Structure formats: structure tokens, C-alpha cells
mmCIF file of C-alpha atoms in Angstrom:
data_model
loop_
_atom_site.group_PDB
_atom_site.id
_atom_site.type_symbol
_atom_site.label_atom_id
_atom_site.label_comp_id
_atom_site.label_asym_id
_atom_site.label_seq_id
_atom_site.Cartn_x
_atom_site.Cartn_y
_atom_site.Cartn_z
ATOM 1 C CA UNK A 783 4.308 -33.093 15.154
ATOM 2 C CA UNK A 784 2.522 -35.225 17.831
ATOM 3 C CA UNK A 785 -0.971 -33.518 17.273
ATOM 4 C CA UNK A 786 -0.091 -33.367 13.365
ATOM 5 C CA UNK A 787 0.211 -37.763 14.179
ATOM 6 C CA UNK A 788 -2.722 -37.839 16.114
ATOM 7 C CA UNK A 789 -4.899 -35.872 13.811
ATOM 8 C CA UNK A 790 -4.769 -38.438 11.085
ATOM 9 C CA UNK A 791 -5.231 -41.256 13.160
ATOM 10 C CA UNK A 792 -8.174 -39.299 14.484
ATOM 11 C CA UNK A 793 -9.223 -38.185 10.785
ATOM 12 C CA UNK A 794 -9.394 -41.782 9.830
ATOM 13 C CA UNK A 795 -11.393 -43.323 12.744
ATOM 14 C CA UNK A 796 -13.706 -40.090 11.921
ATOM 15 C CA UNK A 797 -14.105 -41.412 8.110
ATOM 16 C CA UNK A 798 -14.927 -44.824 8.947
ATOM 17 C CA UNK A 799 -17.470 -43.578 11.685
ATOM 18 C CA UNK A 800 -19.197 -41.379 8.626
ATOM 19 C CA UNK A 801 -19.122 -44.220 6.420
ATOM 20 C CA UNK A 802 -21.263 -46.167 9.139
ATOM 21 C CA UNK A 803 -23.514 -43.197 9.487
ATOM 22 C CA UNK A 804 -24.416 -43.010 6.256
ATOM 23 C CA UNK A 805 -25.002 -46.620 6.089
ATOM 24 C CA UNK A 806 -27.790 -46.786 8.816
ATOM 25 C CA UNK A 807 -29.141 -43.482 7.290
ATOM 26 C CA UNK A 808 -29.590 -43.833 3.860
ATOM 27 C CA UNK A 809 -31.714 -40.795 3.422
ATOM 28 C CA UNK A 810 -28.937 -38.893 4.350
ATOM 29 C CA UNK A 811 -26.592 -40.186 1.806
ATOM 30 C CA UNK A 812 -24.880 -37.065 -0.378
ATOM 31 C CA UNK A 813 -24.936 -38.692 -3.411
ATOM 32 C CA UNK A 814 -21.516 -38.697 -4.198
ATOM 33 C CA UNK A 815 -17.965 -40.406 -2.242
ATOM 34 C CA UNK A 816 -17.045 -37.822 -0.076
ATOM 35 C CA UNK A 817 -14.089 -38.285 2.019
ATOM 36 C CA UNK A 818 -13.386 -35.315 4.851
ATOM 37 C CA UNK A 819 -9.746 -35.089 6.896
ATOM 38 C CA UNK A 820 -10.620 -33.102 9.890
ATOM 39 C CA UNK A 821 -7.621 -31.729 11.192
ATOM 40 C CA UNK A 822 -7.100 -29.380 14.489
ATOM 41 C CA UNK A 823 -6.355 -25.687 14.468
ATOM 42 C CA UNK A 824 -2.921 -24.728 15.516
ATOM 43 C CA UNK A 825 -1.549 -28.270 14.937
ATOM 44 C CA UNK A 826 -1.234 -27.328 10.868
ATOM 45 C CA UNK A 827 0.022 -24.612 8.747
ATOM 46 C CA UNK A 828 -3.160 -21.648 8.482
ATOM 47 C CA UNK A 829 -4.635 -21.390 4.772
ATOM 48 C CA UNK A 830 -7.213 -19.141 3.180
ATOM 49 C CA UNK A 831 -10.703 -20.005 3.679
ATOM 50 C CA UNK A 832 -13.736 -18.810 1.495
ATOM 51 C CA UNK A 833 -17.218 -18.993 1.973
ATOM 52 C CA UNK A 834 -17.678 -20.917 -1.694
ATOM 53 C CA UNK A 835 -21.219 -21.405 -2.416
ATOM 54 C CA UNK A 836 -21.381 -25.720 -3.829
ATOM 55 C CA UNK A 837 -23.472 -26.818 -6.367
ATOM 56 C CA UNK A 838 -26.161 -28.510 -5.412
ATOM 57 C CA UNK A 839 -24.023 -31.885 -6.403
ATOM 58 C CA UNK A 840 -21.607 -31.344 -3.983
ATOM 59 C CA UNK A 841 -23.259 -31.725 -1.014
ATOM 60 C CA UNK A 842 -20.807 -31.569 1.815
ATOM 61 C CA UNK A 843 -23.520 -30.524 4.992
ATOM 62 C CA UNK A 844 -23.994 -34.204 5.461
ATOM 63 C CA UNK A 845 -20.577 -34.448 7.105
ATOM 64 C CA UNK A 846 -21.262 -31.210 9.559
ATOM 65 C CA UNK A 847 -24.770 -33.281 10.412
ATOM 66 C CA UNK A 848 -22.520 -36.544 11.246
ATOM 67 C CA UNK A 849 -19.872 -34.441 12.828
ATOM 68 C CA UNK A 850 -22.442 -32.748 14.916
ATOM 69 C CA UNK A 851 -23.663 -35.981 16.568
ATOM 70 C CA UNK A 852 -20.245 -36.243 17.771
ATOM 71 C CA UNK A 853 -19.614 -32.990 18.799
ATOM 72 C CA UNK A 854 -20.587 -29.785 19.865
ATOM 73 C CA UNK A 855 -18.054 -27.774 21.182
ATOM 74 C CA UNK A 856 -15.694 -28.308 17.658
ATOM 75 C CA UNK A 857 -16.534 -25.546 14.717
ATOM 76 C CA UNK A 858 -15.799 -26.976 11.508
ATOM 77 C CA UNK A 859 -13.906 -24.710 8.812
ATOM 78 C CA UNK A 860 -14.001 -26.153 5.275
ATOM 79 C CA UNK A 861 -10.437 -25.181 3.276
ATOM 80 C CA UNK A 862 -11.944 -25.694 -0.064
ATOM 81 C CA UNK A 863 -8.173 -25.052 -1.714
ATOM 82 C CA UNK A 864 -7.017 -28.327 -0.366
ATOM 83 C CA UNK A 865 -10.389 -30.605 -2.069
ATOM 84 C CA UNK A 866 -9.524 -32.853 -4.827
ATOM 85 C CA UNK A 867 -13.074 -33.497 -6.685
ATOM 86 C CA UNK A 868 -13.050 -36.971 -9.817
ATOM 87 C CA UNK A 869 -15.708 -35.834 -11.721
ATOM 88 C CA UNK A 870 -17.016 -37.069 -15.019
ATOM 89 C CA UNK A 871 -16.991 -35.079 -18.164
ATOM 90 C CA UNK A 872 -19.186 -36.260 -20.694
ATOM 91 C CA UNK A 873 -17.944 -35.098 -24.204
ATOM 92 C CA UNK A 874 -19.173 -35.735 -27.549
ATOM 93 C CA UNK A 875 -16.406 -38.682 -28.258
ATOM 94 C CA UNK A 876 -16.328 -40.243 -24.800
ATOM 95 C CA UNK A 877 -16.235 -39.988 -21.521
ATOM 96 C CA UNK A 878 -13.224 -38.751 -19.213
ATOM 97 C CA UNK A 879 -12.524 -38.587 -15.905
ATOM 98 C CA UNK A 880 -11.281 -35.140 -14.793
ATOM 99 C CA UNK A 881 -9.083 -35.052 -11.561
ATOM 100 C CA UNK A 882 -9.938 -30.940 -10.162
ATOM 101 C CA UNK A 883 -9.616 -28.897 -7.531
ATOM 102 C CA UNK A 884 -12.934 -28.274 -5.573
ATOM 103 C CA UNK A 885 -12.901 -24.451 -7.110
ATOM 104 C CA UNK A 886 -12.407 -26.339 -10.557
ATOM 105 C CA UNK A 887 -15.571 -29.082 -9.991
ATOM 106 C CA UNK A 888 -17.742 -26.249 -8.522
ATOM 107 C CA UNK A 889 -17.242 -24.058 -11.608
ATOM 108 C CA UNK A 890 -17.505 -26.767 -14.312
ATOM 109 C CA UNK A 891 -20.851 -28.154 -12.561
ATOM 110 C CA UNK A 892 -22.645 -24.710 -13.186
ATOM 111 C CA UNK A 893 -22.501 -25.931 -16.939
ATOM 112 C CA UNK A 894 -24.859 -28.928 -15.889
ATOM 113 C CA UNK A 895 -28.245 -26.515 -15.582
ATOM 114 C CA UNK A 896 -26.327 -23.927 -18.232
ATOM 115 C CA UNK A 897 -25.130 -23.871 -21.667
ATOM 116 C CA UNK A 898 -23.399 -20.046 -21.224
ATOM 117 C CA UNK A 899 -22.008 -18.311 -18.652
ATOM 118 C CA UNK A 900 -20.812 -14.858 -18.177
ATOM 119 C CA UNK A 901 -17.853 -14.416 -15.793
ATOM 120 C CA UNK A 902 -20.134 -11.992 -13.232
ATOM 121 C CA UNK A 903 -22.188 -14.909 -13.454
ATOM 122 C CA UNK A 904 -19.992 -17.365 -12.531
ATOM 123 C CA UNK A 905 -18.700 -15.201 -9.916
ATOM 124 C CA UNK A 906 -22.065 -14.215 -7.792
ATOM 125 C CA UNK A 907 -22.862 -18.436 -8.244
ATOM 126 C CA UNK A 908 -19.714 -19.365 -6.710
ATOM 127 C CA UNK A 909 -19.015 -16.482 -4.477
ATOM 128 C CA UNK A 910 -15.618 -16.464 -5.162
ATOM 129 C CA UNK A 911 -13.148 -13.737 -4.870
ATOM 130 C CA UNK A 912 -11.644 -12.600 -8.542
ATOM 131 C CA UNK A 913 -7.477 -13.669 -7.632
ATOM 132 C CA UNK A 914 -9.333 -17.282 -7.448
ATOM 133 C CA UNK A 915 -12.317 -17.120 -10.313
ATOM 134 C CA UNK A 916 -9.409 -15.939 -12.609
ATOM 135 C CA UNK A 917 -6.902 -18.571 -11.719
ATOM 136 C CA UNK A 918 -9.427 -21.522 -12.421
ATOM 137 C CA UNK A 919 -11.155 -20.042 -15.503
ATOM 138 C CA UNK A 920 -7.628 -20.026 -16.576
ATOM 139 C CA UNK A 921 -7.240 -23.794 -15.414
ATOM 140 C CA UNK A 922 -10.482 -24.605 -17.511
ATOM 141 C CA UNK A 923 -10.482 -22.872 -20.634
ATOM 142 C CA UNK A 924 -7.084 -21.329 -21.846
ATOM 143 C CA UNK A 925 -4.322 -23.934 -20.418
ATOM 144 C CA UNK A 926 -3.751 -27.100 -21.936
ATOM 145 C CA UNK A 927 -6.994 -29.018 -21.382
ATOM 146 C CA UNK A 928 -9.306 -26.620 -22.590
ATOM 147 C CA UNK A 929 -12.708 -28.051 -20.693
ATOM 148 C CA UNK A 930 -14.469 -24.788 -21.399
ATOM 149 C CA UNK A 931 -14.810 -22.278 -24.957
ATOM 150 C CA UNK A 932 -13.841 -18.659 -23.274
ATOM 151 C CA UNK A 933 -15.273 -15.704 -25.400
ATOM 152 C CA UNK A 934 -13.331 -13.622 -26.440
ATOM 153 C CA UNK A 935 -10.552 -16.439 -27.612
ATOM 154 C CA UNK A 936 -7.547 -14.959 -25.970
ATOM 155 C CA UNK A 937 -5.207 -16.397 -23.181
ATOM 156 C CA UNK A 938 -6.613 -13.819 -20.196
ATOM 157 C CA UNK A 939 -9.674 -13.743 -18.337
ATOM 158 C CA UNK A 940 -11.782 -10.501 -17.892
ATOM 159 C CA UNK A 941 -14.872 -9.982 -15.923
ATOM 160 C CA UNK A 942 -16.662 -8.726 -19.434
ATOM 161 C CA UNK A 943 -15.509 -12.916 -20.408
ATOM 162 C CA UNK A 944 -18.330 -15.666 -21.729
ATOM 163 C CA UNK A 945 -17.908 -19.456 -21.261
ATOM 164 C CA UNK A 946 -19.695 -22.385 -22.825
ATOM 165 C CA UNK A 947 -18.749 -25.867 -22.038
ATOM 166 C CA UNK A 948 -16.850 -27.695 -24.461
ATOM 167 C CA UNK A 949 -19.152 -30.854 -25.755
ATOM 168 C CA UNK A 950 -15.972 -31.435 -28.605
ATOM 169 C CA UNK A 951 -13.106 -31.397 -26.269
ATOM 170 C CA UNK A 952 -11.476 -35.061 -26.465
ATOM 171 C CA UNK A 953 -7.948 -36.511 -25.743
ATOM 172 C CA UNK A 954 -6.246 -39.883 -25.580
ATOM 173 C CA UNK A 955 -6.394 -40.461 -21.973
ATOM 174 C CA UNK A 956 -9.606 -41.902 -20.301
ATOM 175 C CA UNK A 957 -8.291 -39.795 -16.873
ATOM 176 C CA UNK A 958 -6.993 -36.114 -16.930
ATOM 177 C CA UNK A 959 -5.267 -34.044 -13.909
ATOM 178 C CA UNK A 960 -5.820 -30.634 -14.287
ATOM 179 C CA UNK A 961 -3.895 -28.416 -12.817
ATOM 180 C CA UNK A 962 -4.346 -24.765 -11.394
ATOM 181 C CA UNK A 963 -1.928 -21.935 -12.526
ATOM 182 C CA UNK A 964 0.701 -21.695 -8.807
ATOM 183 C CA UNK A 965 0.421 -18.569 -7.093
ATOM 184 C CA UNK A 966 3.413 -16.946 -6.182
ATOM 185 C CA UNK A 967 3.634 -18.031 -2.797
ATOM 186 C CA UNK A 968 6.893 -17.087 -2.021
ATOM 187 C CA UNK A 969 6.497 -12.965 -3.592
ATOM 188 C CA UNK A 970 3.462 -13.573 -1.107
ATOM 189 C CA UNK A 971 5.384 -14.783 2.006
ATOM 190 C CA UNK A 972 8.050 -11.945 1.272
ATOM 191 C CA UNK A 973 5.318 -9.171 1.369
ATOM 192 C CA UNK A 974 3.976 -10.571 4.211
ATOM 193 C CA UNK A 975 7.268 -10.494 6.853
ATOM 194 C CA UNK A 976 8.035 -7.190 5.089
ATOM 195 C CA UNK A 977 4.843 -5.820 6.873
ATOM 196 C CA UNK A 978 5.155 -7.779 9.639
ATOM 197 C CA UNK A 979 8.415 -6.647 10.178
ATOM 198 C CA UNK A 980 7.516 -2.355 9.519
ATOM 199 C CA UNK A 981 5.363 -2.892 12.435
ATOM 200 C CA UNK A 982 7.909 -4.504 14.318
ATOM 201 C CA UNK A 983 10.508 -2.045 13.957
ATOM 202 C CA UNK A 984 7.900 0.978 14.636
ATOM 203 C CA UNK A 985 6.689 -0.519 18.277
ATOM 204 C CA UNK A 986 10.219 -0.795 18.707
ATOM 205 C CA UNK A 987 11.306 2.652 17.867
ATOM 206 C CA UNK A 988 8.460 4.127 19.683
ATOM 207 C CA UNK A 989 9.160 2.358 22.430
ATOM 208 C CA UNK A 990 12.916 3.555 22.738
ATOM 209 C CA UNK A 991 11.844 6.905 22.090
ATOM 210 C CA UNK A 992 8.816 6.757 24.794
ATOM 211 C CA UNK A 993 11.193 5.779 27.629
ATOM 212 C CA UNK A 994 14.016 7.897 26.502
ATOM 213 C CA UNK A 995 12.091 11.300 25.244
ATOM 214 C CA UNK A 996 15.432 12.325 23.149
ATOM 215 C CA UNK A 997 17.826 10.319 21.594
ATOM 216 C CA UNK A 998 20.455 11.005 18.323
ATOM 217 C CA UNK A 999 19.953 9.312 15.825
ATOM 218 C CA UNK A 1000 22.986 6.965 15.814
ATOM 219 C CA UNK A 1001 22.231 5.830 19.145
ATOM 220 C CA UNK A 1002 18.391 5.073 18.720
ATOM 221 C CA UNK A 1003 19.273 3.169 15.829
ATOM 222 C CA UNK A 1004 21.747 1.189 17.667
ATOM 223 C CA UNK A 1005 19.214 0.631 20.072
ATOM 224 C CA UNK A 1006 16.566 -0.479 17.471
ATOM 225 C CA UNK A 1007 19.254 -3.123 16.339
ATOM 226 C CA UNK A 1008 20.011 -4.303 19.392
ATOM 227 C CA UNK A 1009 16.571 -4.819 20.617
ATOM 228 C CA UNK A 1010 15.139 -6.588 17.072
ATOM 229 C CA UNK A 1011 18.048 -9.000 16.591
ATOM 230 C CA UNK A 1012 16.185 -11.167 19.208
ATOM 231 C CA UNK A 1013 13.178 -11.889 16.106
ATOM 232 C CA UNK A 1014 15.515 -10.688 12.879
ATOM 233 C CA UNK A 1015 18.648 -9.036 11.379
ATOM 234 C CA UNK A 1016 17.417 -5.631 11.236
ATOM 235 C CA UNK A 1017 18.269 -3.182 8.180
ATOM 236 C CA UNK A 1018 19.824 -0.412 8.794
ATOM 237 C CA UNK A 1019 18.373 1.585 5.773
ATOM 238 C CA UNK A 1020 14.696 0.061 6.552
ATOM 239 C CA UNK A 1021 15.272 1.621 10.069
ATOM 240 C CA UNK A 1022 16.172 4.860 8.571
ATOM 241 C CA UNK A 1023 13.062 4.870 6.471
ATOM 242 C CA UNK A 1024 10.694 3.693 9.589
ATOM 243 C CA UNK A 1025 11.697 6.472 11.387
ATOM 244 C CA UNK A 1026 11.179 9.124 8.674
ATOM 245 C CA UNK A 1027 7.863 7.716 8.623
ATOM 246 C CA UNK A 1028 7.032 8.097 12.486
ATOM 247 C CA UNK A 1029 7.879 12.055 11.920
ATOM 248 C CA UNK A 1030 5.728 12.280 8.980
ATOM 249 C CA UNK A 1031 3.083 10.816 11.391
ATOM 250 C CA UNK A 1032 3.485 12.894 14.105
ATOM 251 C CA UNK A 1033 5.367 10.001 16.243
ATOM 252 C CA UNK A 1034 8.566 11.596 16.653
ATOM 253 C CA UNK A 1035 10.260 15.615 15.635
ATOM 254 C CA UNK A 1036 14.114 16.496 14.783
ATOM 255 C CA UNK A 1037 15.346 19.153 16.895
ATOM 256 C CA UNK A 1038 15.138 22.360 15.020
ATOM 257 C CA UNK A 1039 18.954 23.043 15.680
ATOM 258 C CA UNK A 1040 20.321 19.459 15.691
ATOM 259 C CA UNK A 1041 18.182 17.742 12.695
ATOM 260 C CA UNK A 1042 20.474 14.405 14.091
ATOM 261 C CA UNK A 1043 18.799 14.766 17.377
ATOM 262 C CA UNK A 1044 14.570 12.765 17.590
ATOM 263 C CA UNK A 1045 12.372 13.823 20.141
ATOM 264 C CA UNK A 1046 9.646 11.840 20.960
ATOM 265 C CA UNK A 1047 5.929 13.160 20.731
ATOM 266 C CA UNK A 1048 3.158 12.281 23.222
#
């Protein structure tokens, strides 16, 4: 919590620093108000990064030059998924200020040099994996703001898609947020200690079994419990399955006459 503290202390004095840079170098202005929290490694929960490929109008390299003159022994990871991009969306009716998502701003800016896209299209300009190009071509063009006319008109996006930006769209407010579908984080979080914990239960059966050469199975389940209680509650029937797994990969063997009875294999 301490480092989380000092981080944004830091990240401010950092933003105020940049704003001076850019003042004595005007060359090296970006062109747009670009506002970068720099936070440390470890101190903060981990997210997906990508290696999204900007428009030209989002120039963000600016900051790495600034941050450069600071330091050199810092590598700076950009977590596009946390950006917030107010760009302006000129319609035919008026003009409206659209609150995105930095995947959101990227896509809709391809429309500025393009009338049509194809989804491949979209895809190789961004660089973006499909789980994300689908969620914000969703976003854009079949939620409730549609920003961009998807072809064919349906409520999915496929890879054989078209999209054209919409010059009619229109609505009452002069300042739109809009929003990206959620991803199931918490399916995702399950999966993920459901692996982590197969692996943990393996090393740990393995492990019993390596020191002990034969055990029944009662007892090296016991065992198994006893020793992964320290990190989790343990099932029983996951146990069961873990182990019929190690035999199937040549890990462990039942005794031909006592099929209750694991032998390890070297």
C-alpha cells in the first residue's frame, strides 16, 4: 500500500515534469493532451499487455523520449486496457464528444484516412488479438451507440464483417461514454486457480510418492491433504482424478495384485 501511495505522488510530479518538457520543446509536442500514470511493477495488480499498433494521432513515444531523459534503468510497459481517450466525432448533425477506451479511439481513428473497413483489416492495423477486436467492434457498432454501420446488420462480429463509419449517427447529448462489453473476469479467475491448483496437487503427489516409492491410496491421499492445506482446502475427488492422471502419464503404476496400492515410477 506504501509503494501503491508513493507511486501516485511520484506519477504526478512525473506529469508536471512532462508538461514542462513539452513546453521548452515545442517540436516535440504530440499533438494531443496526453496524460501518463507511471506506476511500479509489483506494487499493482498484473494486467494484459498488447503490443497495439496507434494511429498516427495518438502519439504516445513522446512520453518514453521525456521519460528517457530521466531514466535509464526503468522499462516502460504501456497497459493500453486502462487508457481513457475524449475524442471528437464529427457527425452529419453535430459534433459529440465520445469518452473511449484506447482500443475504442484507435479503432474509430482508422475511419479518418478510410471510408470501409474489413474486420482482417482492422485487425492487421491495430494488431490486436480477436477476444479484444471483437469486444470493441461490438462497443462501436452493435451496442447502444452505434458509432460504426457493421455489414452484415446483425448483433455478432465475424472476421468475414465490413464497417463504415456512421456520418448520420446523432443523439441528444453533446458528450457520450461508451462502454466496452465486461469480460467475465471472475469464469477467468476460476479457470485460472483451477490450473494453478492441478499443478499444485501433482508436485505434491509426486513428491510423496518420490520419497515414499509405495504408498495405498488412502494414505497418499491423506498425505496430499495434509501437505496442500498450507495454500488451499484440497478436494478429495480432484485428488482422485490428479492421480489417475499421473498413471496415465507414466508418473505413478497400481500394483498388479493390490490396484489400491501406487508405486512410484522413476
Amino acid at each position: 500500500m506504501e509503494g501503491m501511495v508513493t507511486d501516485l505522488t511520484l506519477a504526478r510530479e512525473n506529469q508536471n515534469h512532462f508538461q514542462e518538457y513539452l513546453s521548452n520543446n515545442p517540436a516535440a509536442s504530440p499533438g494531443i493532451d496526453l496524460t501518463v500514470t507511471v506506476l511500479t511493477t509489483g506494487f499493482w495488480p498484473s494486467y494484459k499487455s498488447s503490443d497495439l499498433c496507434l494511429p498516427v494521432e495518438m502519439c504516445v513515444e513522446v512520453f518514453k523520449e521525456f521519460y528517457q531523459t530521466k531514466t535509464k534503468h526503468r522499462k516502460l510497459t504501456w497497459i493500453y486496457s486502462l487508457g481513457t481517450c475524449n475524442i471528437n466525432g464529427k457527425f452529419d448533425s453535430k459534433t459529440i464528444e465520445l469518452i473511449l477506451g484506447t482500443y475504442q479511439a484507435a479503432a474509430l481513428l482508422l475511419f479518418n484516412s478510410s471510408d470501409r473497413l474489413s474486420y482482417s483489416e482492422i485487425k492487421s492495423q491495430l494488431n490486436l488479438a480477436d477476444d479484444d477486436l471483437v469486444r470493441l467492434l461490438q462497443s462501436l457498432s452493435c451496442a447502444k451507440y452505434k458509432i460504426l454501420i457493421k455489414e452484415p446488420s446483425n448483433r455478432t462480429v465475424s472476421s468475414s464483417d465490413h464497417f463504415e463509419f456512421n456520418s448520420k449517427f446523432t443523439d441528444r447529448m453533446r458528450r457520450i461514454r461508451v462502454p466496452l462489453p465486461p469480460v467475465d473476469e471472475r469464469k477467468k479467475v476460476v479457470e485460472d486457480v483451477d490450473k494453478d491448483r492441478r499443478y499444485a496437487i501433482d508436485a505434491c503427489i509426486v513428491r510423496i510418492m518420490k520419497s515414499r516409492k509405495v504408498l495405498p491410496h488412502q494414505q497418499l491421499v491423506l498425505e496430499c491433504v495434509e501437505q496442500l492445506s498450507r495454500m488451499f482446502k484440497p478436494d478429495f475427488k480432484a485428488i482422485k482424478k490428479r492421480i489417475e492422471d499421473l498413471i496415465t502419464r507414466d508418473y505413478l503404476e497400481r500394483d498388479k495384485e493390490n490396484p489400491n496400492l501406487f508405486k512410484y515410477l522413476a
